[in-house]
mmCIF file of C-alpha atoms in Angstrom:
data_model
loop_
_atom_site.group_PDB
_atom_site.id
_atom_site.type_symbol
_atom_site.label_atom_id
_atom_site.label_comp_id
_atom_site.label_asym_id
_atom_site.label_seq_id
_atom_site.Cartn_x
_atom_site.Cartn_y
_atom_site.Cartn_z
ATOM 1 C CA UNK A 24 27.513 -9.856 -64.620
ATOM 2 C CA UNK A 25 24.400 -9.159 -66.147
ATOM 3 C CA UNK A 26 23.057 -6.385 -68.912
ATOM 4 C CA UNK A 27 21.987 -2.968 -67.623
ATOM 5 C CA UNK A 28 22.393 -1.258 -70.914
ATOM 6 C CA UNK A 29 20.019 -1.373 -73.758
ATOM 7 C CA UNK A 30 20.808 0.191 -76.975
ATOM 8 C CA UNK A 31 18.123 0.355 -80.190
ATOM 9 C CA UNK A 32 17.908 2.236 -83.287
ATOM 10 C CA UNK A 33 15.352 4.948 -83.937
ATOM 11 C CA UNK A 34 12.240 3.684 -85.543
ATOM 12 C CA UNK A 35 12.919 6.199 -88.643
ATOM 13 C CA UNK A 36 9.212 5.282 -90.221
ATOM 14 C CA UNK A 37 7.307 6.286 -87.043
ATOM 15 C CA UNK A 38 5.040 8.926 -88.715
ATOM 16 C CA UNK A 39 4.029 6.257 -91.692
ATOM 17 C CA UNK A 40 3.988 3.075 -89.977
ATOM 18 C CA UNK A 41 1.545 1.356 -87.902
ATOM 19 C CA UNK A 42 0.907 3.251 -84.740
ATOM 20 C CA UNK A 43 0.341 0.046 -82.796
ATOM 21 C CA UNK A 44 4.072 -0.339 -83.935
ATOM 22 C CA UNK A 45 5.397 2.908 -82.468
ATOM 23 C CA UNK A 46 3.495 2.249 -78.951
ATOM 24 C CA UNK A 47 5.296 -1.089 -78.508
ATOM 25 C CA UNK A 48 8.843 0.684 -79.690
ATOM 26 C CA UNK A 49 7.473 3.286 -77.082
ATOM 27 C CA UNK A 50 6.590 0.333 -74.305
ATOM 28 C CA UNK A 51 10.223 -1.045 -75.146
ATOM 29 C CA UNK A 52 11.595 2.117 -73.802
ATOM 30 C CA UNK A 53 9.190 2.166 -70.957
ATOM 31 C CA UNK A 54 9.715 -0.762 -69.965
ATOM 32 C CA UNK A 55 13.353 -0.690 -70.126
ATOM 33 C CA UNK A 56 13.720 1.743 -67.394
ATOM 34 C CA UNK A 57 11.264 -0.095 -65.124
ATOM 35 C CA UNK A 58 13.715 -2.632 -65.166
ATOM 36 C CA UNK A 59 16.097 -0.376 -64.044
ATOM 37 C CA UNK A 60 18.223 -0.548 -67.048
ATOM 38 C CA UNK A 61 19.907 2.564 -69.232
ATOM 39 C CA UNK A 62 18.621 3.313 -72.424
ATOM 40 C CA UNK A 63 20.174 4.403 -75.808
ATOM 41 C CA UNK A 64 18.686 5.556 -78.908
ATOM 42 C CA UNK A 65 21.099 5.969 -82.397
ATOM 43 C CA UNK A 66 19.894 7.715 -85.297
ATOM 44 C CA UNK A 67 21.672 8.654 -88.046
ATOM 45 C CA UNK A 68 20.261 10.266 -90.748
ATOM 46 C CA UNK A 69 20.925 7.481 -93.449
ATOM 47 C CA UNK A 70 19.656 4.804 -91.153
ATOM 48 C CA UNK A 71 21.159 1.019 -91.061
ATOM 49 C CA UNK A 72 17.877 -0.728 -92.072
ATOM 50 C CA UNK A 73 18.097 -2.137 -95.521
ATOM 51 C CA UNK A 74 16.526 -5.343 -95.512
ATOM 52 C CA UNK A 75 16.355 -5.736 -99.012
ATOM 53 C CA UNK A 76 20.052 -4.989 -99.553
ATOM 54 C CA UNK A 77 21.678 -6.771 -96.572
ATOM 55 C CA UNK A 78 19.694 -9.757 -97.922
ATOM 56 C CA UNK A 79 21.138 -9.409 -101.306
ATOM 57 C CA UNK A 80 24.342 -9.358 -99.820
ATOM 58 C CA UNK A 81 24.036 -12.152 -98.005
ATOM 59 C CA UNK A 82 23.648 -14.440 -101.316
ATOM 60 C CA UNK A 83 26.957 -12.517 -102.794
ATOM 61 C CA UNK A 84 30.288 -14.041 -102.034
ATOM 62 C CA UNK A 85 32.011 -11.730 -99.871
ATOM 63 C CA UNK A 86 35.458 -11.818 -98.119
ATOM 64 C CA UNK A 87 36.010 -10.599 -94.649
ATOM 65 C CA UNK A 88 38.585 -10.642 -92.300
ATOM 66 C CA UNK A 89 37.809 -12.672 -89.329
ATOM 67 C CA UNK A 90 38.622 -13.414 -86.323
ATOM 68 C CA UNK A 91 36.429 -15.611 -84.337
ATOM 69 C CA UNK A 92 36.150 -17.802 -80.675
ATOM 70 C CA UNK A 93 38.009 -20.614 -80.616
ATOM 71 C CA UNK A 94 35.300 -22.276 -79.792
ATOM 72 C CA UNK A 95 33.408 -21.191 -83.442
ATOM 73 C CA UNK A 96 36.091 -22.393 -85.553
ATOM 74 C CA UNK A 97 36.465 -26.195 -86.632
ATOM 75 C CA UNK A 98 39.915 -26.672 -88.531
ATOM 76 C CA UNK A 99 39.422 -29.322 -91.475
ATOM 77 C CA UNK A 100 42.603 -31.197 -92.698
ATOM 78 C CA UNK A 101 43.444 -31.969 -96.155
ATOM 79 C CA UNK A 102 41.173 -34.534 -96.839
ATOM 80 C CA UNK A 103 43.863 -35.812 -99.953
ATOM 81 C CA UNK A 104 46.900 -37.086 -96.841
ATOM 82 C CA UNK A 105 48.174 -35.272 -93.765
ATOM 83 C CA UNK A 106 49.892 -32.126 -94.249
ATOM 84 C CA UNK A 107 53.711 -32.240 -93.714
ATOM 85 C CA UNK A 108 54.013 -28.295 -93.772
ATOM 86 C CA UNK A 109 52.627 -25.157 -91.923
ATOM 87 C CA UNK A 110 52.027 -23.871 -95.382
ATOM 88 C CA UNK A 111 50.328 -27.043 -97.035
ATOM 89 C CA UNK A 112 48.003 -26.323 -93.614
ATOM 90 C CA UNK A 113 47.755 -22.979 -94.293
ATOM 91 C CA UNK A 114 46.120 -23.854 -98.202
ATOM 92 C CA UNK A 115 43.516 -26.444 -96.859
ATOM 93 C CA UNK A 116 42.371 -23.955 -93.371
ATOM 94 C CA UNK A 117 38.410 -24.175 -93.943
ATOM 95 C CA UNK A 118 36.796 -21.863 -91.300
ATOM 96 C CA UNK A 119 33.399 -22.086 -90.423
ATOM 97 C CA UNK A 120 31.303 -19.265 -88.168
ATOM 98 C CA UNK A 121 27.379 -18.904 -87.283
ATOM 99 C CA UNK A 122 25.847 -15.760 -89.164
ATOM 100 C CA UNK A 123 22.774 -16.179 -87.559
ATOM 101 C CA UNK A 124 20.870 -17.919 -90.494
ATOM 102 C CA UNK A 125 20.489 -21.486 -91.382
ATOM 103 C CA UNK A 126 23.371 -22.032 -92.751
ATOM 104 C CA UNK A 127 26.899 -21.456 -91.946
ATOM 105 C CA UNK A 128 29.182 -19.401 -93.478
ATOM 106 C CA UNK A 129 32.597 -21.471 -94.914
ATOM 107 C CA UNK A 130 35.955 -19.341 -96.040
ATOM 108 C CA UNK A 131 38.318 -21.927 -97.098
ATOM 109 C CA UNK A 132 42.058 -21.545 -98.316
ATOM 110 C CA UNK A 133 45.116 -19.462 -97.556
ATOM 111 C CA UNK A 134 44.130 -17.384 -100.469
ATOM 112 C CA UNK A 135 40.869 -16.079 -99.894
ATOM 113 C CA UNK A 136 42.481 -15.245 -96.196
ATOM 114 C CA UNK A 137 44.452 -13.571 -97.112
ATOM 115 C CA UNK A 138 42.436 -11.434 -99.883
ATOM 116 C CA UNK A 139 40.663 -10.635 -96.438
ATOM 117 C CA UNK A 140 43.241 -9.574 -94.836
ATOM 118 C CA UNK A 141 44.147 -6.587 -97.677
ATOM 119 C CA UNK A 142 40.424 -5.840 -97.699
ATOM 120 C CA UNK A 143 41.333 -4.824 -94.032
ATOM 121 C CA UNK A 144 37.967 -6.200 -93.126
ATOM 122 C CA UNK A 145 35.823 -4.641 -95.620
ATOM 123 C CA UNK A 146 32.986 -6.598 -97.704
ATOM 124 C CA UNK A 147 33.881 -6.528 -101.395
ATOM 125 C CA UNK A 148 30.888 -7.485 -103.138
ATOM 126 C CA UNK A 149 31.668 -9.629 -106.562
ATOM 127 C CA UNK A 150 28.942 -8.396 -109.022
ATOM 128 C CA UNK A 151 30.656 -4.327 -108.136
ATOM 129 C CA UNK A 152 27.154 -2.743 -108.027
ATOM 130 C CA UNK A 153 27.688 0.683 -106.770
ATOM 131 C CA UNK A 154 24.499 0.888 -105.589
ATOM 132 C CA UNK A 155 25.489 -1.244 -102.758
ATOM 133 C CA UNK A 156 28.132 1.122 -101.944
ATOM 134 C CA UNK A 157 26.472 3.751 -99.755
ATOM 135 C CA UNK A 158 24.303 1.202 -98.089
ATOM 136 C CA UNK A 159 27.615 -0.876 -96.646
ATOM 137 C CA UNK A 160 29.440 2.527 -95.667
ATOM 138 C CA UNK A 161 26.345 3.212 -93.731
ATOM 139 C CA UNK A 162 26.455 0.327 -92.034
ATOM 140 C CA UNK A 163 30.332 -0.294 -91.164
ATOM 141 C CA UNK A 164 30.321 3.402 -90.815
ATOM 142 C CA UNK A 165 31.511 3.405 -86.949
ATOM 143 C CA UNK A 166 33.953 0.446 -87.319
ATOM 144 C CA UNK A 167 36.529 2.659 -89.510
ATOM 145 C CA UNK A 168 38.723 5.600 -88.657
ATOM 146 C CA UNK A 169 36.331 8.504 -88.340
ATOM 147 C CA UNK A 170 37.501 11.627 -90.038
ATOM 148 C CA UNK A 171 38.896 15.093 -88.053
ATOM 149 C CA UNK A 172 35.759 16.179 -86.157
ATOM 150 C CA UNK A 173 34.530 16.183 -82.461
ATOM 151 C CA UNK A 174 32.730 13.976 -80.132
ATOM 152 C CA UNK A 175 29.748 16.670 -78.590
ATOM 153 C CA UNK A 176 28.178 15.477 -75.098
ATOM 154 C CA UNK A 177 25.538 16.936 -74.040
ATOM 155 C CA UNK A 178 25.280 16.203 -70.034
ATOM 156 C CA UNK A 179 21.698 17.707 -69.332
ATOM 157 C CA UNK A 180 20.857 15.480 -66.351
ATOM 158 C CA UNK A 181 23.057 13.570 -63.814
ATOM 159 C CA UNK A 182 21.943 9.935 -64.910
ATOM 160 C CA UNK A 183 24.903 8.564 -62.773
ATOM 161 C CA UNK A 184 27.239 9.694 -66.103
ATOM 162 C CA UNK A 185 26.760 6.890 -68.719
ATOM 163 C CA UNK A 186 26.122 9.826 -70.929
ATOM 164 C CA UNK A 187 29.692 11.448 -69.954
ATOM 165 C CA UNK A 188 31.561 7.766 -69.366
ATOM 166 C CA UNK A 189 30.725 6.103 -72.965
ATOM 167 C CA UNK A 190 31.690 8.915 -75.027
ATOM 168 C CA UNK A 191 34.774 9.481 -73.234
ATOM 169 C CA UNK A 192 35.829 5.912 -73.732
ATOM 170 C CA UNK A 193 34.974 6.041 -77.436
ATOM 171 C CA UNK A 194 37.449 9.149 -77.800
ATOM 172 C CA UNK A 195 40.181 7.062 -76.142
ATOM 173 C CA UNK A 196 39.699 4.030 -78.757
ATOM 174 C CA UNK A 197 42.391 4.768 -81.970
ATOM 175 C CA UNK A 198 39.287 4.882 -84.673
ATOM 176 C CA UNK A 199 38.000 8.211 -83.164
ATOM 177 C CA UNK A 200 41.476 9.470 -81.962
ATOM 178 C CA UNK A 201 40.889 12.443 -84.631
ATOM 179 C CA UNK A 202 37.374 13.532 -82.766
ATOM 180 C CA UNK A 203 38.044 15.856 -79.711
ATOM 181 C CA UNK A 204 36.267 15.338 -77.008
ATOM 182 C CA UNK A 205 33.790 18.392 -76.182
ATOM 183 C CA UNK A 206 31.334 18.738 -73.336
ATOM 184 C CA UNK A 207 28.422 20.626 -73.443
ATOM 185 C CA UNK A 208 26.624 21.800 -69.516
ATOM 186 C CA UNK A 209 23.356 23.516 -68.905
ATOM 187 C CA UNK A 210 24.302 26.197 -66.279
ATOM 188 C CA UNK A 211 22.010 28.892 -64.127
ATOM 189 C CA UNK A 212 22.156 32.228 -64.757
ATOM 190 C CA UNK A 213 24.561 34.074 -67.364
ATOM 191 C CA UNK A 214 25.777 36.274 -64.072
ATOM 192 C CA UNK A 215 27.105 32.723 -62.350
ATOM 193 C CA UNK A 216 28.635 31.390 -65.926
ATOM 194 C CA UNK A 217 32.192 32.049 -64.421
ATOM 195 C CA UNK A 218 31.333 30.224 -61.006
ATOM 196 C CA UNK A 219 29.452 27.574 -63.117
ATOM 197 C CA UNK A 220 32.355 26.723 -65.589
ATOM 198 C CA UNK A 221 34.995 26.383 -63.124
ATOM 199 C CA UNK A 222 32.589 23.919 -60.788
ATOM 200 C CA UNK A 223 32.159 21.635 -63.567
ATOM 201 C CA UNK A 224 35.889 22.233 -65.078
ATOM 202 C CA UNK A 225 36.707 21.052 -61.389
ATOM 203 C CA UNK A 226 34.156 17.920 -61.321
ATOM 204 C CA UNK A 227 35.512 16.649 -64.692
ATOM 205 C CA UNK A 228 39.281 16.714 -63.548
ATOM 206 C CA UNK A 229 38.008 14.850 -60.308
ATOM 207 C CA UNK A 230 36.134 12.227 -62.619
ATOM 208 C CA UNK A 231 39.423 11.728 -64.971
ATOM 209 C CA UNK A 232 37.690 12.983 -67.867
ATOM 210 C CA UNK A 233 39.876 14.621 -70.480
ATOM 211 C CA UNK A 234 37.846 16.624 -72.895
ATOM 212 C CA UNK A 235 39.179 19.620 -75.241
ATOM 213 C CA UNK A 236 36.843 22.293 -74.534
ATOM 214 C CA UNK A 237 33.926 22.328 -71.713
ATOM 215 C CA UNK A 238 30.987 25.077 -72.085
ATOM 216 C CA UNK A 239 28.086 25.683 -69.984
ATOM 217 C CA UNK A 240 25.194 27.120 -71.990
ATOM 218 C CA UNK A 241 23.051 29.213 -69.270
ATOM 219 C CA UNK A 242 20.453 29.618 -72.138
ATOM 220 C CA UNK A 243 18.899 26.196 -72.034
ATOM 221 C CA UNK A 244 16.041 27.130 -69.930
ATOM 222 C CA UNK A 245 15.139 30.137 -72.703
ATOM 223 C CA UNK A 246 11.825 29.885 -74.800
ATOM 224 C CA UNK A 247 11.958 28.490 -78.130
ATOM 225 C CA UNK A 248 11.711 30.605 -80.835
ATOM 226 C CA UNK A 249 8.278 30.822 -83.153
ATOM 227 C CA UNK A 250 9.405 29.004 -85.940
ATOM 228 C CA UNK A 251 10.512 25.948 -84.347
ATOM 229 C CA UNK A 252 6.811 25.943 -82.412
ATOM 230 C CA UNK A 253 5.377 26.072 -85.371
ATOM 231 C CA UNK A 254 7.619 23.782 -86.936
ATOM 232 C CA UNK A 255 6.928 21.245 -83.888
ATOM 233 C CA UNK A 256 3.069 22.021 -84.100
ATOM 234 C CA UNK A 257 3.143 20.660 -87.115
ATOM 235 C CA UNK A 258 4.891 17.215 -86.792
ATOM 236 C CA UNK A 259 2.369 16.634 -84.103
ATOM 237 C CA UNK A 260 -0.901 17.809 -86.046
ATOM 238 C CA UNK A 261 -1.454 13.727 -87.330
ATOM 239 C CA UNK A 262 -1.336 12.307 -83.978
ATOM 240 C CA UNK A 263 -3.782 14.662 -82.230
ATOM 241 C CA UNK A 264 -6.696 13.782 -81.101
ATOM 242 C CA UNK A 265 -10.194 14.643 -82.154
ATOM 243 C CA UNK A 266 -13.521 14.805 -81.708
ATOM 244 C CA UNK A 267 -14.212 13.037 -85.125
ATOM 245 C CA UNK A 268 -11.421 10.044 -84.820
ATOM 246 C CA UNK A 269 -13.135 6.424 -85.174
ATOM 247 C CA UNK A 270 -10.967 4.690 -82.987
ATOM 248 C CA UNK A 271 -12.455 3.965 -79.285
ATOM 249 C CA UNK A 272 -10.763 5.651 -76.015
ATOM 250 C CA UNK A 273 -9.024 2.684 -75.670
ATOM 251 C CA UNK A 274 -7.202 2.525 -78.938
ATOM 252 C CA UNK A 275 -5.935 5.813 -78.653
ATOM 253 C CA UNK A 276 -2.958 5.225 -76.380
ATOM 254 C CA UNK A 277 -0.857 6.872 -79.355
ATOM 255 C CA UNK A 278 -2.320 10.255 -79.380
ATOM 256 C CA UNK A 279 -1.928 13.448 -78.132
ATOM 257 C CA UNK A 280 -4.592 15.211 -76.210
ATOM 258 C CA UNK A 281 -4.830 18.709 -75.664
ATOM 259 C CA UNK A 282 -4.924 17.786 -71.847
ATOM 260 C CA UNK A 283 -1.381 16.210 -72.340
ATOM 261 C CA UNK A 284 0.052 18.943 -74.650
ATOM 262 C CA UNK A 285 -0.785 21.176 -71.578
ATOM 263 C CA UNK A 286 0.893 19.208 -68.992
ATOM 264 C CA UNK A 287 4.130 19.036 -71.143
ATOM 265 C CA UNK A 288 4.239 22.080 -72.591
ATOM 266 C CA UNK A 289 7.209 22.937 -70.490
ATOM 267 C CA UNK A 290 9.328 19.608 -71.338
ATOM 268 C CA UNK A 291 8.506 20.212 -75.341
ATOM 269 C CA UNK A 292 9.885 23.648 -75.126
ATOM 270 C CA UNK A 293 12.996 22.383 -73.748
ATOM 271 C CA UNK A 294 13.216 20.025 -76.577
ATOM 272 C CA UNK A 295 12.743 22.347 -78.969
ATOM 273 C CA UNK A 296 15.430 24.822 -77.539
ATOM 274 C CA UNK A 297 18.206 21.929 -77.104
ATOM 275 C CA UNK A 298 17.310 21.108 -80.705
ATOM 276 C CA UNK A 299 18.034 25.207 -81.346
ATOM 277 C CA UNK A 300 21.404 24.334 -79.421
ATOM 278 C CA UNK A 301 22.231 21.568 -81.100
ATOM 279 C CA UNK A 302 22.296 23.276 -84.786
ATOM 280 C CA UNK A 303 24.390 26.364 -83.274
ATOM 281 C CA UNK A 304 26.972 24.231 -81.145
ATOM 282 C CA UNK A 305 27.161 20.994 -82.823
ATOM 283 C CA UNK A 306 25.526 20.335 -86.274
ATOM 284 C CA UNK A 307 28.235 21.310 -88.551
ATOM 285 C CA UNK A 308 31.067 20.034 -86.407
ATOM 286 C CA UNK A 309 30.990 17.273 -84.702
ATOM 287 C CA UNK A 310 31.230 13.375 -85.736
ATOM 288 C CA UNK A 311 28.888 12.266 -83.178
ATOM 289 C CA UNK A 312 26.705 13.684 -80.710
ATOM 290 C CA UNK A 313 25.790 12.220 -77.413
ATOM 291 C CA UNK A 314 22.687 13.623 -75.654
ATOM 292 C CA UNK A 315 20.589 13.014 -72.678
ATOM 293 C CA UNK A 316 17.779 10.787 -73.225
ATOM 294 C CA UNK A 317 13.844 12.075 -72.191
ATOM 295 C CA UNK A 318 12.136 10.081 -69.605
ATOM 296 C CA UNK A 319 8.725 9.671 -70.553
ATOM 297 C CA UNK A 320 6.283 10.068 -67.752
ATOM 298 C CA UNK A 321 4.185 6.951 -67.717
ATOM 299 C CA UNK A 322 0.417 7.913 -67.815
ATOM 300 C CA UNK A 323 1.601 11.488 -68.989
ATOM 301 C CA UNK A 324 2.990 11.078 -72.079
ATOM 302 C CA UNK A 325 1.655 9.263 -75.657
ATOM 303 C CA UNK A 326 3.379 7.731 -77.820
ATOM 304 C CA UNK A 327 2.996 9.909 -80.539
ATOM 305 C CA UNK A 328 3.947 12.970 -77.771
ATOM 306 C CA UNK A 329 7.376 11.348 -76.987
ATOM 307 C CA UNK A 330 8.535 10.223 -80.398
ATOM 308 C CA UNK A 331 7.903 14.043 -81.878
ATOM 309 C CA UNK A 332 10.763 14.887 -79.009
ATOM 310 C CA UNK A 333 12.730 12.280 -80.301
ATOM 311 C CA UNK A 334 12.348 13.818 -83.843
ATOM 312 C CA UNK A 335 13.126 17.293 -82.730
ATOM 313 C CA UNK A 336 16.082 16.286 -81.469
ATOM 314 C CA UNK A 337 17.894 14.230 -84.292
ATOM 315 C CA UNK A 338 16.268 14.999 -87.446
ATOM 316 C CA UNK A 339 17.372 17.118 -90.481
ATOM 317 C CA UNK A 340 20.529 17.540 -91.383
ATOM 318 C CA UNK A 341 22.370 16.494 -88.197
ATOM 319 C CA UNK A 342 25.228 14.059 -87.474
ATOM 320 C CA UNK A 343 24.621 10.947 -85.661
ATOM 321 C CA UNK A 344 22.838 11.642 -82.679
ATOM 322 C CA UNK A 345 23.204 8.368 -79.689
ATOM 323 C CA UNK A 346 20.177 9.376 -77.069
ATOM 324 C CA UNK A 347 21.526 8.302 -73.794
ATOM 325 C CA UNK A 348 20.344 7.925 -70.163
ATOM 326 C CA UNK A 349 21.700 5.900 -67.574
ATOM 327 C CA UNK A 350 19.908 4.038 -64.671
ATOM 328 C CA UNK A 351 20.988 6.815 -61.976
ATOM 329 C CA UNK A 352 23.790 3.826 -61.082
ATOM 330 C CA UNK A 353 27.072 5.771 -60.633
ATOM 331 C CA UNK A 354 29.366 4.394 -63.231
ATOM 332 C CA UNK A 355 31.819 7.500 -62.202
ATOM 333 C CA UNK A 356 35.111 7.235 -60.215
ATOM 334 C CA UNK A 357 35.232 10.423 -58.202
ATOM 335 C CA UNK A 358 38.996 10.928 -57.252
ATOM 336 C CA UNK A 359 39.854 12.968 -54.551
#
């Protein structure tokens, strides 16, 4: 077996950083599906960068609960005589496992194992600074029990259903057993909705997909309205180009030409009326939302064009958004 799945946060600074930065996060998603691989994007609005922090941490002495490979942990005797009991074994059990820095990490005793174990796998930080709080909630947020909500999908495209399969095998898993499962179609025309619901009501039961509510939204293809034009017009503004901008032709690979807006004026609208979709259907409900991924056209679409969709789609006040788009590979059972 090999990967065919990449998965990366979203580069939260890309309107202050270094735009030679955001065109190789863009080139990482381009080049990602020339390989033939799907593609996720997670954002949540927090975001799980926090260098300085999780370095901090890493000095602290912390407790977890672990359970690593055999093959990671090395079993040191009492150094004092052999141990005659399970429990005399039990007080001298030093475990070692790679972090990823230079050094290894070393948890030694019965004790502190078990003081892990009640922690239930949490990090308990010794000096109790509360301002460390939020930062390790946000990132251990999706390995606890998430709260009464729902798991949105929103199945735009056929991408050979990664977008439908990975959701529907988080809502199975006992940590999201509280989040129903609901699934979220573009259909036709409002006159076919009936026709349109019970097609895909019938393709789900043939795919084994349990889900608590399916709705096909014939609306999709609408025009935005003015205000979130405006709103979009205005994300874009720094990353147009001009006639006054220093850099040459060739350094420009990041901006937005009038040419381009043009071209994709049709995609962006669609953006910006999923985003209009996503705040009546989803924002104030669900736990996590799971929503087709763009394909950017290569030689068609910037940088700077591509990441404003991005934005649209999983800024503000929204839950955690995972962009998703598989490789057209079925990874779908159809049962007949």
């Amino acid at each position: 077996m090999k990967p065919n799945t990449m998965i990366m946060g979203f580069k939260n600074d890309w309107q202050i950083t270094d735009p030679a930065l955001v065109q190789q996060y863009f080139e990482i998603i381009h080049d990602s599906f020339d390989l033939n691989y799907g593609v996720g994007v997670l954002r949540i609005k927090e975001s799980f960068y926090h260098p300085g922090k999780l370095k901090e941490s890493r000095t602290n002495e912390s407790v977890f609960e672990i359970k690593p490979s055999e093959s990671e942990v090395q079993i040191q005797p009492d150094q004092q005589g052999e141990t005659e009991s399970l429990e005399d074994e039990k007080e001298s059990l030093v475990v070692k496992f790679k972090t990823g820095d230079e050094e290894d990490v070393t948890i030694g005793g019965a004790a502190n194992l078990q003081e892990g174990a009640e922690h239930d796998g949490k990090v308990s930080d010794d000096d109790g600074d509360d301002d460390d709080l939020p930062v390790t909630k946000q990132v251990s947020r999706f390995l606890h029990k998430q709260k009464t909500g729902t798991i949105d999908v929103w199945w735009l495209f056929d991408d050979g259903g990664l977008t439908l399969l990975l959701p529907y095998i988080l809502s199975t898993k006992s940590k999201w057993s509280k989040c129903e499962l609901r699934v979220f179609m573009a259909g036709s025309k409002k006159r076919e909705l009936d026709r349109d619901q019970k097609n895909m009501a019938t393709l789900l039961s043939k795919f084994r997909i349990d889900y608590s509510k399916m709705t096909v939204i014939p609306t999709v293809g609408k025009a935005p309205s003015r205000y979130s034009v405006s709103r979009f017009e205005e994300l874009i503004s720094p990353w147009l180009q001009n006639s006054d901008d220093p850099l040459p032709d060739c350094n420009k690979t990041w901006k937005i030409s009038e040419a381009e807006l043009t071209a994709n004026k049709e995609k962006t609208n669609r953006q910006l009326r999923i985003r209009e979709l996503l705040e009546e259907h989803s924002q104030h409900k669900a736990s996590l939302v799971v929503l087709t991924l763009p394909v950017p056209r290569k030689g068609s679409c910037s940088a700077g064009l591509y990441m404003a969709w991005l934005e649209t789609l999983t800024s503000g006040d929204m839950p955690p958004v995972l962009l998703l788009r598989g490789n057209q590979t079925s990874v779908l059972t159809y049962y007949s």
